GROMACS .gro file of C-alpha atoms in nm:
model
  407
    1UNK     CA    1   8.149   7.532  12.621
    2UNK     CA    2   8.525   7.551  12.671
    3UNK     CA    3   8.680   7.833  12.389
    4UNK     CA    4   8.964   7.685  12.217
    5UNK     CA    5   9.329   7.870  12.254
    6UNK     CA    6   9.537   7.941  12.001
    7UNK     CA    7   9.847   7.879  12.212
    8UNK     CA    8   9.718   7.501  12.264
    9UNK     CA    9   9.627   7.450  11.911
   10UNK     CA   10   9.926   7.583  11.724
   11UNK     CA   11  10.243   7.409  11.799
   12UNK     CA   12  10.469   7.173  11.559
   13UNK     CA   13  10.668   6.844  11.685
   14UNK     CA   14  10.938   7.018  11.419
   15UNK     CA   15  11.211   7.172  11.635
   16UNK     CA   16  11.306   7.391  11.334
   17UNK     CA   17  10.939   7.429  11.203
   18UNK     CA   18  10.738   7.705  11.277
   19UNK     CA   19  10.429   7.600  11.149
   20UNK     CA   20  10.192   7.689  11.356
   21UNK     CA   21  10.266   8.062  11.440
   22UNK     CA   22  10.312   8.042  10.995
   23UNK     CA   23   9.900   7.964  11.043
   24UNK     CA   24   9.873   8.249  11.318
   25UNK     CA   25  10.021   8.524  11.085
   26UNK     CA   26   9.856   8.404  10.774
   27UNK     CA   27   9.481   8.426  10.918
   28UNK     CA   28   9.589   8.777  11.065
   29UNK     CA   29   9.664   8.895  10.708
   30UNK     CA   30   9.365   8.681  10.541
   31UNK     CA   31   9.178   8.904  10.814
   32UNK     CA   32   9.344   9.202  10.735
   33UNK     CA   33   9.240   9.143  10.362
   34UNK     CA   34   8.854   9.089  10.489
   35UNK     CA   35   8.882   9.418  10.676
   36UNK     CA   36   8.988   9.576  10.350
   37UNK     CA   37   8.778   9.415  10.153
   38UNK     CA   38   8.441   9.565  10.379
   39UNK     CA   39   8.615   9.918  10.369
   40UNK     CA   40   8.591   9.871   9.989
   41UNK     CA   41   8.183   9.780  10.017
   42UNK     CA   42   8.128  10.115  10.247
   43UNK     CA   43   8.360  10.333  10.053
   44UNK     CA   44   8.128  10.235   9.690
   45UNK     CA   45   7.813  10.201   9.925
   46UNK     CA   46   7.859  10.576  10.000
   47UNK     CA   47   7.990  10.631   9.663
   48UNK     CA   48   7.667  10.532   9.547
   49UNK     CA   49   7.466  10.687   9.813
   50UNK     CA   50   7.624  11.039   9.773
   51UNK     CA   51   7.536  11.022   9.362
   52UNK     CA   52   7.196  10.853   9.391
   53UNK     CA   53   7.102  11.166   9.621
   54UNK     CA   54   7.254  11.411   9.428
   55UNK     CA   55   7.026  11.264   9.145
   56UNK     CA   56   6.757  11.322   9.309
   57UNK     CA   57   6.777  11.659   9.399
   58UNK     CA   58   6.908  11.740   9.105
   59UNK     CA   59   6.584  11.537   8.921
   60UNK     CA   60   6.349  11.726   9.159
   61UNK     CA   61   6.506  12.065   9.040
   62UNK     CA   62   6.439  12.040   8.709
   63UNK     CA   63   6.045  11.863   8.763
   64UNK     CA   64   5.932  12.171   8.681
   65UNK     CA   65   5.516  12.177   8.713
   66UNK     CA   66   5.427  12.535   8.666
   67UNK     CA   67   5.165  12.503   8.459
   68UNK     CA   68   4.970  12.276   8.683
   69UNK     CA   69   4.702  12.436   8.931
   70UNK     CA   70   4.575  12.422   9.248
   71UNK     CA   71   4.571  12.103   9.426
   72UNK     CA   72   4.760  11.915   9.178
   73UNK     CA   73   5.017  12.129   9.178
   74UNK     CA   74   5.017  12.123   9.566
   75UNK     CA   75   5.055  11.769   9.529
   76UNK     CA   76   5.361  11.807   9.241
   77UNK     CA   77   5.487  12.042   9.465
   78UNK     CA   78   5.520  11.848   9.764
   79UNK     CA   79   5.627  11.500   9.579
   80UNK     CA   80   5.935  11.779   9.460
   81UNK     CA   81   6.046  11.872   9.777
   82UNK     CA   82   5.999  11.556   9.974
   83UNK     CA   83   6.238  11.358   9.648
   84UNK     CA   84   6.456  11.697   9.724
   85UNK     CA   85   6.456  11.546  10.115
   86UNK     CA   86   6.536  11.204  10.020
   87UNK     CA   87   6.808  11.305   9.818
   88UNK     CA   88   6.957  11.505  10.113
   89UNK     CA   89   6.882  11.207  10.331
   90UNK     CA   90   7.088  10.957  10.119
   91UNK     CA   91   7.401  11.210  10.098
   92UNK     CA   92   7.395  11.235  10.471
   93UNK     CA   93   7.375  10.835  10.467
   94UNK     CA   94   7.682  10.828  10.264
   95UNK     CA   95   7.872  11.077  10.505
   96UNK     CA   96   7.776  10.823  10.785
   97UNK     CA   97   7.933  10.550  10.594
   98UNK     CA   98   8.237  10.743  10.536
   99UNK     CA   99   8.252  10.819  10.893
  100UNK     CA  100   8.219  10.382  10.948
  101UNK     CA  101   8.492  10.366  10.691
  102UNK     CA  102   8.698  10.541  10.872
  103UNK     CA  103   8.678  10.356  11.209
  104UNK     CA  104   8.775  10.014  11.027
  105UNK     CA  105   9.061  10.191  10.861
  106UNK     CA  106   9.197  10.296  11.198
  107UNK     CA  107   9.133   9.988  11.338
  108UNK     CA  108   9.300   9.772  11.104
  109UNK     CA  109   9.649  10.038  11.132
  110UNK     CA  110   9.627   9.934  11.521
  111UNK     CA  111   9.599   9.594  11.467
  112UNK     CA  112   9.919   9.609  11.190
  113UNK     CA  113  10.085   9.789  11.425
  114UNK     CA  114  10.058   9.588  11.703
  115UNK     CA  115  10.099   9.261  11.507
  116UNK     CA  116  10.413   9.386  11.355
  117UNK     CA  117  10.567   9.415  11.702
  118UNK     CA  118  10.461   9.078  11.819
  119UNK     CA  119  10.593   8.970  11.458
  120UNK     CA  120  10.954   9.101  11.520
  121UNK     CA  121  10.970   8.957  11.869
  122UNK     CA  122  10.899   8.627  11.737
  123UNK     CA  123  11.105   8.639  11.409
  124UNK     CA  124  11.426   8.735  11.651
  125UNK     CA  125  11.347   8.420  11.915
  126UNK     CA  126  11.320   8.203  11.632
  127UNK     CA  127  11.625   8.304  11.450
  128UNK     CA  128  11.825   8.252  11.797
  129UNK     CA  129  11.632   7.952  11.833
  130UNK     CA  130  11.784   7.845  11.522
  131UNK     CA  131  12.109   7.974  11.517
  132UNK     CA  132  12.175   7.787  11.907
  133UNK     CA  133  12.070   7.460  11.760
  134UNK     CA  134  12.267   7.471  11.478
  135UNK     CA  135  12.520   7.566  11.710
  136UNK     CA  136  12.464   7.253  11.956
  137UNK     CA  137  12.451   7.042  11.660
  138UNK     CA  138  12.794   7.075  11.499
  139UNK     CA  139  12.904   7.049  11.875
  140UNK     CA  140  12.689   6.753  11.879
  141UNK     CA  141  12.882   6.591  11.536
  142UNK     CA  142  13.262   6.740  11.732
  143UNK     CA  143  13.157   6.556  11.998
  144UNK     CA  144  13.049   6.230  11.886
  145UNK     CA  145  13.337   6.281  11.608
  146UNK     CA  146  13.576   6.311  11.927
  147UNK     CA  147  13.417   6.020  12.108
  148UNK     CA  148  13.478   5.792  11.786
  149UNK     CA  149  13.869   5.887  11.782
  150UNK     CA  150  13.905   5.824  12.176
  151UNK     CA  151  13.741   5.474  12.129
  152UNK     CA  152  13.989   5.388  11.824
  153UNK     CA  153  14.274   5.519  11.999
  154UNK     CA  154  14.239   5.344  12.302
  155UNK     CA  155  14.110   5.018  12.107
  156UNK     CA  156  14.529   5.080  11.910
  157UNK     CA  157  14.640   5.098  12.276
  158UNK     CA  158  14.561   4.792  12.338
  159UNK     CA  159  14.637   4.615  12.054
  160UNK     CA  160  14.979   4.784  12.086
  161UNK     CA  161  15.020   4.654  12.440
  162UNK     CA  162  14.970   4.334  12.348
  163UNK     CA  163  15.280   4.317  12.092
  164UNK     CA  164  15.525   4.407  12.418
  165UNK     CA  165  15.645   4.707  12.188
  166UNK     CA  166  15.731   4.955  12.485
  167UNK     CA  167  15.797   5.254  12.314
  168UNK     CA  168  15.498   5.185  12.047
  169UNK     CA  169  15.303   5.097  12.349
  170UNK     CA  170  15.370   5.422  12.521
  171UNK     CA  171  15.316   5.619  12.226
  172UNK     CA  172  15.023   5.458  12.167
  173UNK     CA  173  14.858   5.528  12.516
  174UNK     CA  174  14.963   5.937  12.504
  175UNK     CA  175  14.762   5.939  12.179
  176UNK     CA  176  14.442   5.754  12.356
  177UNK     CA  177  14.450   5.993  12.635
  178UNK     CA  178  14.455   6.294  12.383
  179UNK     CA  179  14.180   6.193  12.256
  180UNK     CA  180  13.978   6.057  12.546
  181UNK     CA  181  14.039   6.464  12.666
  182UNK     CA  182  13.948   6.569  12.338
  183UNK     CA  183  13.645   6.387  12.350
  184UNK     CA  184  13.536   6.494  12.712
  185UNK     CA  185  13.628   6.855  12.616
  186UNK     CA  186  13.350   6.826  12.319
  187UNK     CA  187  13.107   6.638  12.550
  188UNK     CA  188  13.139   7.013  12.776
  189UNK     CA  189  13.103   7.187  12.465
  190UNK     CA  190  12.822   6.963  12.375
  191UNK     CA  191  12.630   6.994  12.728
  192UNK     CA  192  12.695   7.405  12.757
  193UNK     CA  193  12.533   7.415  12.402
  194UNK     CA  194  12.219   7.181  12.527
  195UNK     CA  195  12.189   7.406  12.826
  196UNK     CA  196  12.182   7.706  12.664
  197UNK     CA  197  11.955   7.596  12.346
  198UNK     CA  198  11.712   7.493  12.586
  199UNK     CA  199  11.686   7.830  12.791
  200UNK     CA  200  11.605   7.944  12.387
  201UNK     CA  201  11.380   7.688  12.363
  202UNK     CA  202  11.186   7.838  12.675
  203UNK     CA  203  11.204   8.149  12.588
  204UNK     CA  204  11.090   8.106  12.240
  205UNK     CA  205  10.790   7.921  12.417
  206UNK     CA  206  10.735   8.177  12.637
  207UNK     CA  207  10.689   8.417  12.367
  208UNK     CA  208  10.509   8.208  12.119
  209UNK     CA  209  10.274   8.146  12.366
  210UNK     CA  210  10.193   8.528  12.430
  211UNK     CA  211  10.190   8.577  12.061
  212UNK     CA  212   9.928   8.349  12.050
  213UNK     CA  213   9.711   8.474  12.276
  214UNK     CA  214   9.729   8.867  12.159
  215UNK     CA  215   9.661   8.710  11.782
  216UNK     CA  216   9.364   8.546  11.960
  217UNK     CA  217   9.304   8.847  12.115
  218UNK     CA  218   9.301   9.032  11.801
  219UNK     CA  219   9.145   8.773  11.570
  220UNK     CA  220   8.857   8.856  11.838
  221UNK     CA  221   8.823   9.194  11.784
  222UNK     CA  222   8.820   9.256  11.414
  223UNK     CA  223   8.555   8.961  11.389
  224UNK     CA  224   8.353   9.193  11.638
  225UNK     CA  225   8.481   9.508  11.501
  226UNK     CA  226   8.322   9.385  11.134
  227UNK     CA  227   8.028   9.251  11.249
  228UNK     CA  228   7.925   9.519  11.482
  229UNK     CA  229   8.013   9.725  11.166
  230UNK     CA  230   7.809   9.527  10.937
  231UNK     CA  231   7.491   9.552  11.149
  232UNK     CA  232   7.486   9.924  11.179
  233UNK     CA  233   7.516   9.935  10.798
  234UNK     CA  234   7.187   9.734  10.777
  235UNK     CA  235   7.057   9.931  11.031
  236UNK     CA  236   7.152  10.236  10.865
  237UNK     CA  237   6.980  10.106  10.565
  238UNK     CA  238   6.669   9.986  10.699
  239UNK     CA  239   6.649  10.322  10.885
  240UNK     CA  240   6.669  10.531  10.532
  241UNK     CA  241   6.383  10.297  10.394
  242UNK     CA  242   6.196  10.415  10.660
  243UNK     CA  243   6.307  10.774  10.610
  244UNK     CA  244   6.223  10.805  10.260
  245UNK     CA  245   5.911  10.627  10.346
  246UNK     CA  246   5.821  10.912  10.606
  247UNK     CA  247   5.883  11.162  10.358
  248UNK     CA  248   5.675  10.964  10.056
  249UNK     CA  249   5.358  10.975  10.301
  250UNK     CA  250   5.369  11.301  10.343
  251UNK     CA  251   5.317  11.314   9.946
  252UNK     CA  252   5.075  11.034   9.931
  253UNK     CA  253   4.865  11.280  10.221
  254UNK     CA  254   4.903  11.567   9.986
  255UNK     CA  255   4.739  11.342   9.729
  256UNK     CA  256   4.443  11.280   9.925
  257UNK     CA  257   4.445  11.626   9.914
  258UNK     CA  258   4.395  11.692   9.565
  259UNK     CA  259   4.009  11.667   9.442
  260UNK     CA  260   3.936  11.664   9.092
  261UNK     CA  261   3.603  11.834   9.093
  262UNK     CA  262   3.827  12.133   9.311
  263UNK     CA  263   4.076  12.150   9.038
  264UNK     CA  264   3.823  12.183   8.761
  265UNK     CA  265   3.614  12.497   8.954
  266UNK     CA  266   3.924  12.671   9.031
  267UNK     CA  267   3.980  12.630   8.646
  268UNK     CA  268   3.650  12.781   8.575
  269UNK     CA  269   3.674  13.059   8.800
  270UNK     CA  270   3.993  13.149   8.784
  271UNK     CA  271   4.012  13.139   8.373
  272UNK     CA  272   3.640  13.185   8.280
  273UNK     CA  273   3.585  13.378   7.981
  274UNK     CA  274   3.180  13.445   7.986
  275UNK     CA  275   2.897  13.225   8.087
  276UNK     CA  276   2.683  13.345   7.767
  277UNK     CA  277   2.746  13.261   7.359
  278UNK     CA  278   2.728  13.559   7.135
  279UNK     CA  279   2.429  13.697   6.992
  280UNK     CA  280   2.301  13.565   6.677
  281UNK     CA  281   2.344  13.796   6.382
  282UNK     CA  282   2.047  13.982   6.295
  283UNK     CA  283   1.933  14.141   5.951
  284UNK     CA  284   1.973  14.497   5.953
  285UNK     CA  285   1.773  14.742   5.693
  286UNK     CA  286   2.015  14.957   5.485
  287UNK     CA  287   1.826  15.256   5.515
  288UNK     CA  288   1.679  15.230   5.832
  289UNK     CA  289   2.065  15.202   5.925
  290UNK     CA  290   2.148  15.527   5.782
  291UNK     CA  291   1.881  15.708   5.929
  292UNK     CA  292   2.016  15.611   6.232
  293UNK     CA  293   2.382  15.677   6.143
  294UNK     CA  294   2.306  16.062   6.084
  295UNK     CA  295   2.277  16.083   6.468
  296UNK     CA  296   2.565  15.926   6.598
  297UNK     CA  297   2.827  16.130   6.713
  298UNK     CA  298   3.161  16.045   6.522
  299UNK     CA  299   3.395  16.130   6.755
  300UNK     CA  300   3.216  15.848   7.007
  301UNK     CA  301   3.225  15.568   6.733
  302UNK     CA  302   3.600  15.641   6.633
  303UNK     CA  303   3.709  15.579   6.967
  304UNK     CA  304   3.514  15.301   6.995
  305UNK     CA  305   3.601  15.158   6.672
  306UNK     CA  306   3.962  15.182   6.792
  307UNK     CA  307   3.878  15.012   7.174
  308UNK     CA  308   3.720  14.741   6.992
  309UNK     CA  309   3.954  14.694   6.706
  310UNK     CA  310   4.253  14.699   6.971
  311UNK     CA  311   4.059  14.391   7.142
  312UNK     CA  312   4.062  14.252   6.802
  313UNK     CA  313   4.425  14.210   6.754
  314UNK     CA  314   4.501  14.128   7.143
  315UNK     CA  315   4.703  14.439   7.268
  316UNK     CA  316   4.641  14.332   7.632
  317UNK     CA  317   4.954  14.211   7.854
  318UNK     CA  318   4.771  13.847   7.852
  319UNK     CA  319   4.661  13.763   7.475
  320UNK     CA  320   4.623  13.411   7.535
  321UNK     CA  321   4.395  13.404   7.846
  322UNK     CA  322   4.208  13.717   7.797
  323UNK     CA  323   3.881  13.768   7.671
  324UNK     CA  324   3.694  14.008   7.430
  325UNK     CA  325   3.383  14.196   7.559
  326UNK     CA  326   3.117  14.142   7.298
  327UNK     CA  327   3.133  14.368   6.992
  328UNK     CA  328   2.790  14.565   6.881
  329UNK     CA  329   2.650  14.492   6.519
  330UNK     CA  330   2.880  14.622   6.235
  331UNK     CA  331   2.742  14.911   6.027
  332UNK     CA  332   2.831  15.007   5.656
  333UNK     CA  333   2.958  15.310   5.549
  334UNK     CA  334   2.736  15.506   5.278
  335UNK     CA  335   3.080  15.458   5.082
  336UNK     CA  336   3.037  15.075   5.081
  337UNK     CA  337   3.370  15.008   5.148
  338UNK     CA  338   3.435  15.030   5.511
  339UNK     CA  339   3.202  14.892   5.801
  340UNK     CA  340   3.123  15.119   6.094
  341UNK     CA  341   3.084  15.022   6.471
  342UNK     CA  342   2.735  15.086   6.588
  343UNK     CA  343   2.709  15.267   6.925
  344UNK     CA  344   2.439  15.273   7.139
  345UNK     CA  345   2.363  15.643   7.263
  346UNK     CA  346   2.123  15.504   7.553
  347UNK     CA  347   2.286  15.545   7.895
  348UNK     CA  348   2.427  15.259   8.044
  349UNK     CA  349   2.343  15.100   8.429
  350UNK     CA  350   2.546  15.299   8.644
  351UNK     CA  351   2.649  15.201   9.008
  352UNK     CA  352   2.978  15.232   9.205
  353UNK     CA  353   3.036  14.900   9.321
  354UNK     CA  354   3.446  14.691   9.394
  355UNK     CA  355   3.532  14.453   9.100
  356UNK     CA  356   3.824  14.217   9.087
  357UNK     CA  357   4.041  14.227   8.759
  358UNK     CA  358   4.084  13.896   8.604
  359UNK     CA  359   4.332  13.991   8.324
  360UNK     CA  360   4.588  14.238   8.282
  361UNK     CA  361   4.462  14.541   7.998
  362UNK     CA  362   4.686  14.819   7.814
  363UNK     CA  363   4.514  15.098   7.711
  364UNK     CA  364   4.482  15.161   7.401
  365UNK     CA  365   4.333  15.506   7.366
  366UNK     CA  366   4.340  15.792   7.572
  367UNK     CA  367   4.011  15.783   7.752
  368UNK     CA  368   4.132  15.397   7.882
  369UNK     CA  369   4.275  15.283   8.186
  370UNK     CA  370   4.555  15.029   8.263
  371UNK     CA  371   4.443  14.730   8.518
  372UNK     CA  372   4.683  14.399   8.581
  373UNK     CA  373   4.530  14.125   8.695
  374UNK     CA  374   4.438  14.117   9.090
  375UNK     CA  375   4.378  14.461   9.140
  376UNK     CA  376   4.064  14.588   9.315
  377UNK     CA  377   3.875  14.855   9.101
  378UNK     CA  378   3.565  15.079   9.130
  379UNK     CA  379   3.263  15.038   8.855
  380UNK     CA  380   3.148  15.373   8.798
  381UNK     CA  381   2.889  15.301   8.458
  382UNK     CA  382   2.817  14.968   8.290
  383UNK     CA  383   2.773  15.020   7.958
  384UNK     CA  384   2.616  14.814   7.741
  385UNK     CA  385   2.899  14.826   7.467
  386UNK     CA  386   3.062  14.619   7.693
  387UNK     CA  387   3.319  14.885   7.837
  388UNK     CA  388   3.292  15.020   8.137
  389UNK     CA  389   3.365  15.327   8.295
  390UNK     CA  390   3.617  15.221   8.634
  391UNK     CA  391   3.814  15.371   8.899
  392UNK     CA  392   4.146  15.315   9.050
  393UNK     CA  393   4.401  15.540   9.232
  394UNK     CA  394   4.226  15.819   9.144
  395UNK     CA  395   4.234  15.747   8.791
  396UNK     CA  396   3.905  15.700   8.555
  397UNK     CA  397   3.887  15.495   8.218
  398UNK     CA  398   3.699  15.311   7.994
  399UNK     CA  399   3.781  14.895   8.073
  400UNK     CA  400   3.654  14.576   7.949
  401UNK     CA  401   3.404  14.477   8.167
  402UNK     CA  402   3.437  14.116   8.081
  403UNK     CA  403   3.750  14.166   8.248
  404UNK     CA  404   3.633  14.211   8.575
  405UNK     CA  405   3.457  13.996   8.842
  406UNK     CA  406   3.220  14.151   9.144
  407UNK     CA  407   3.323  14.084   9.476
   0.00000   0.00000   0.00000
């Protein structure tokens, strides 16, 4: 199919119209507007793009998830940095559609630019255009003015002659051949003016017609320009769908990750605070008991009494998550008043085996030893009172042995 021309389309039978190239210049500027008008759609696209991703890393900043473990938390973790990603992603989207914003912008200043000097070449040819035909036609109306006096002043010639007036009759025939040369003298005017106005005419021609085909020319390239431009911003869409997609699997794998029955064992291990209830209370003869109490050794049941009360009231580092080692039976003093911690005087299991700490433990008395939670200690004596005798650096103390796991 045969492309239409704008310099075949856009003419007007008018000699003093100019309404066609008037169509020309107001499609460039209706184009000019459309050019605009997508620069506006980028510049809030990106807008958009650069605050929805500064949401979003700003949202997974502040998830928070600490107190989540193991494979959930994995899982959190990852679903936090991947939104983190896609955030990133989307601000780097809206710096590409700044950069596309920027192209059209430059492009449309060419296209002004080079419209404005087709513009000023045309608006002179048509104002000579113009002026020369006004021009021609007031020699035109001399002309035919002229011719009109010449015809009556040879028609009073020879009227005149006919009377036999000889003087009139001469008089007469000087002013028809005044005017006859008057009238020529416009028809020279008259001819150099057509002569001339139509050398404008071609040259206006001339000129419209190469307007016409750079507009075409131009008209051409925005529509390509915007299109092209419009199809990379879909593209640069779809491709950020698929981006944030990528970056969501990886989550949705970390999820397949995360095992329920895992999370609850690491739970239990990792927090357990005994696998056995406490004893039951049993009934305790008063004076059995103080037969009994004559042959403790007071010094060993005060600092007992202090180790266990100190577990009591939750002096370790870790109140909330750490765990008691079970008390002995309470005694009664002879007084009746206070209770008294019964200690066992039989030896306790001893061995010298490497025990993880579970919780972190102050000491509380001088025959204790500080442990934090992770560190690697030696079991010297397990006694049955439930603190044991440990090592580490060097160092020797009495330590919950509830707090401690064998490796």
């Amino acid at each position: 199919m045969t492309q239409l021309q704008f310099q075949d389309a856009f003419w007007c039978k008018e000699f003093t119209f100019h309404t066609g190239y008037e169509v020309l210049i107001q499609r460039l500027l209706d184009g000019r507007k459309m050019c605009k008008d997508v620069e506006d759609l980028l510049k809030q696209r990106a807008q958009a793009e650069e605050r929805y991703g500064k949401e979003l890393i700003q949202i997974a900043r502040k998830a928070g998830g600490q107190t989540e473990i193991n494979t959930l938390k994995a899982a959190f973790e990852r679903l936090k940095q991947q939104t983190e990603s896609v955030g990133n992603s989307h601000i780097q989207l809206a710096v590409k559609l700044k950069d596309e914003l920027k192209g059209i912008e430059e492009f449309r200043e060419r296209q002004k630019e080079q419209r404005k000097k087709y513009e000023s070449a045309m608006e002179r040819m048509q104002k000579s255009k113009l002026s020369h035909y006004k021009k021609t036609m007031e020699a035109k109306k001399t002309y035919q003015q002229k011719c009109k006096e010449a015809d009556e002043a040879e028609q009073s010639f020879e009227r005149t002659s006919a009377s036999g007036n000889q003087k009139q009759t001469e008089k007469s025939q000087n002013k028809a051949k005044q005017c006859r040369d008057a009238a020529n003298d416009a028809e020279t005017v008259y001819k150099q003016n057509i002569e001339q106005l139509d050398k404008v005419r071609t040259e206006w021609e001339q000129e419209h017609i190469k307007t016409c085909k750079v507009f075409q020319v131009q008209e051409c390239d925005r529509i390509t320009i915007l299109r092209n431009s419009l199809w990379v911003h879909c593209n640069q869409l779809s491709m950020q769908c698929v981006k944030d997609d990528e970056l969501y699997e990886e989550v949705r794998l970390s999820l397949e990750n995360c095992i329920v029955d895992s999370d609850i064992d690491y739970f239990i291990k990792t927090k357990m605070t005994g696998t056995e209830p406490p004893d039951a209370i049993g009934y305790e003869n008063y004076y059995s008991r103080n037969a009994d109490r004559g042959n403790s050794s007071p010094i060993q049941s005060c600092g007992m009494l202090k180790r266990f009360s100190g577990l009591l009231h939750g002096n370790s580092k870790n109140n909330t998550e750490s765990v008691t080692p079970s008390a002995p039976p309470l005694e009664e003093k002879t007084d009746g008043i206070y209770a008294s911690i019964f200690v066992n005087e039989q030896a306790g299991t001893t061995s010298s085996q490497d025990y993880r700490v579970l919780y972190d433990y102050t000491a509380q008395n001088m025959d204790e030893l500080d442990i934090s939670e992770g560190d690697v200690v030696i079991v010297i004596e397990e006694n049955e009172d439930g603190w044991w005798t440990a090592e580490r650096n060097g160092q020797r103390g009495f330590v919950p042995g509830s707090y401690l796991r064998k490796l």
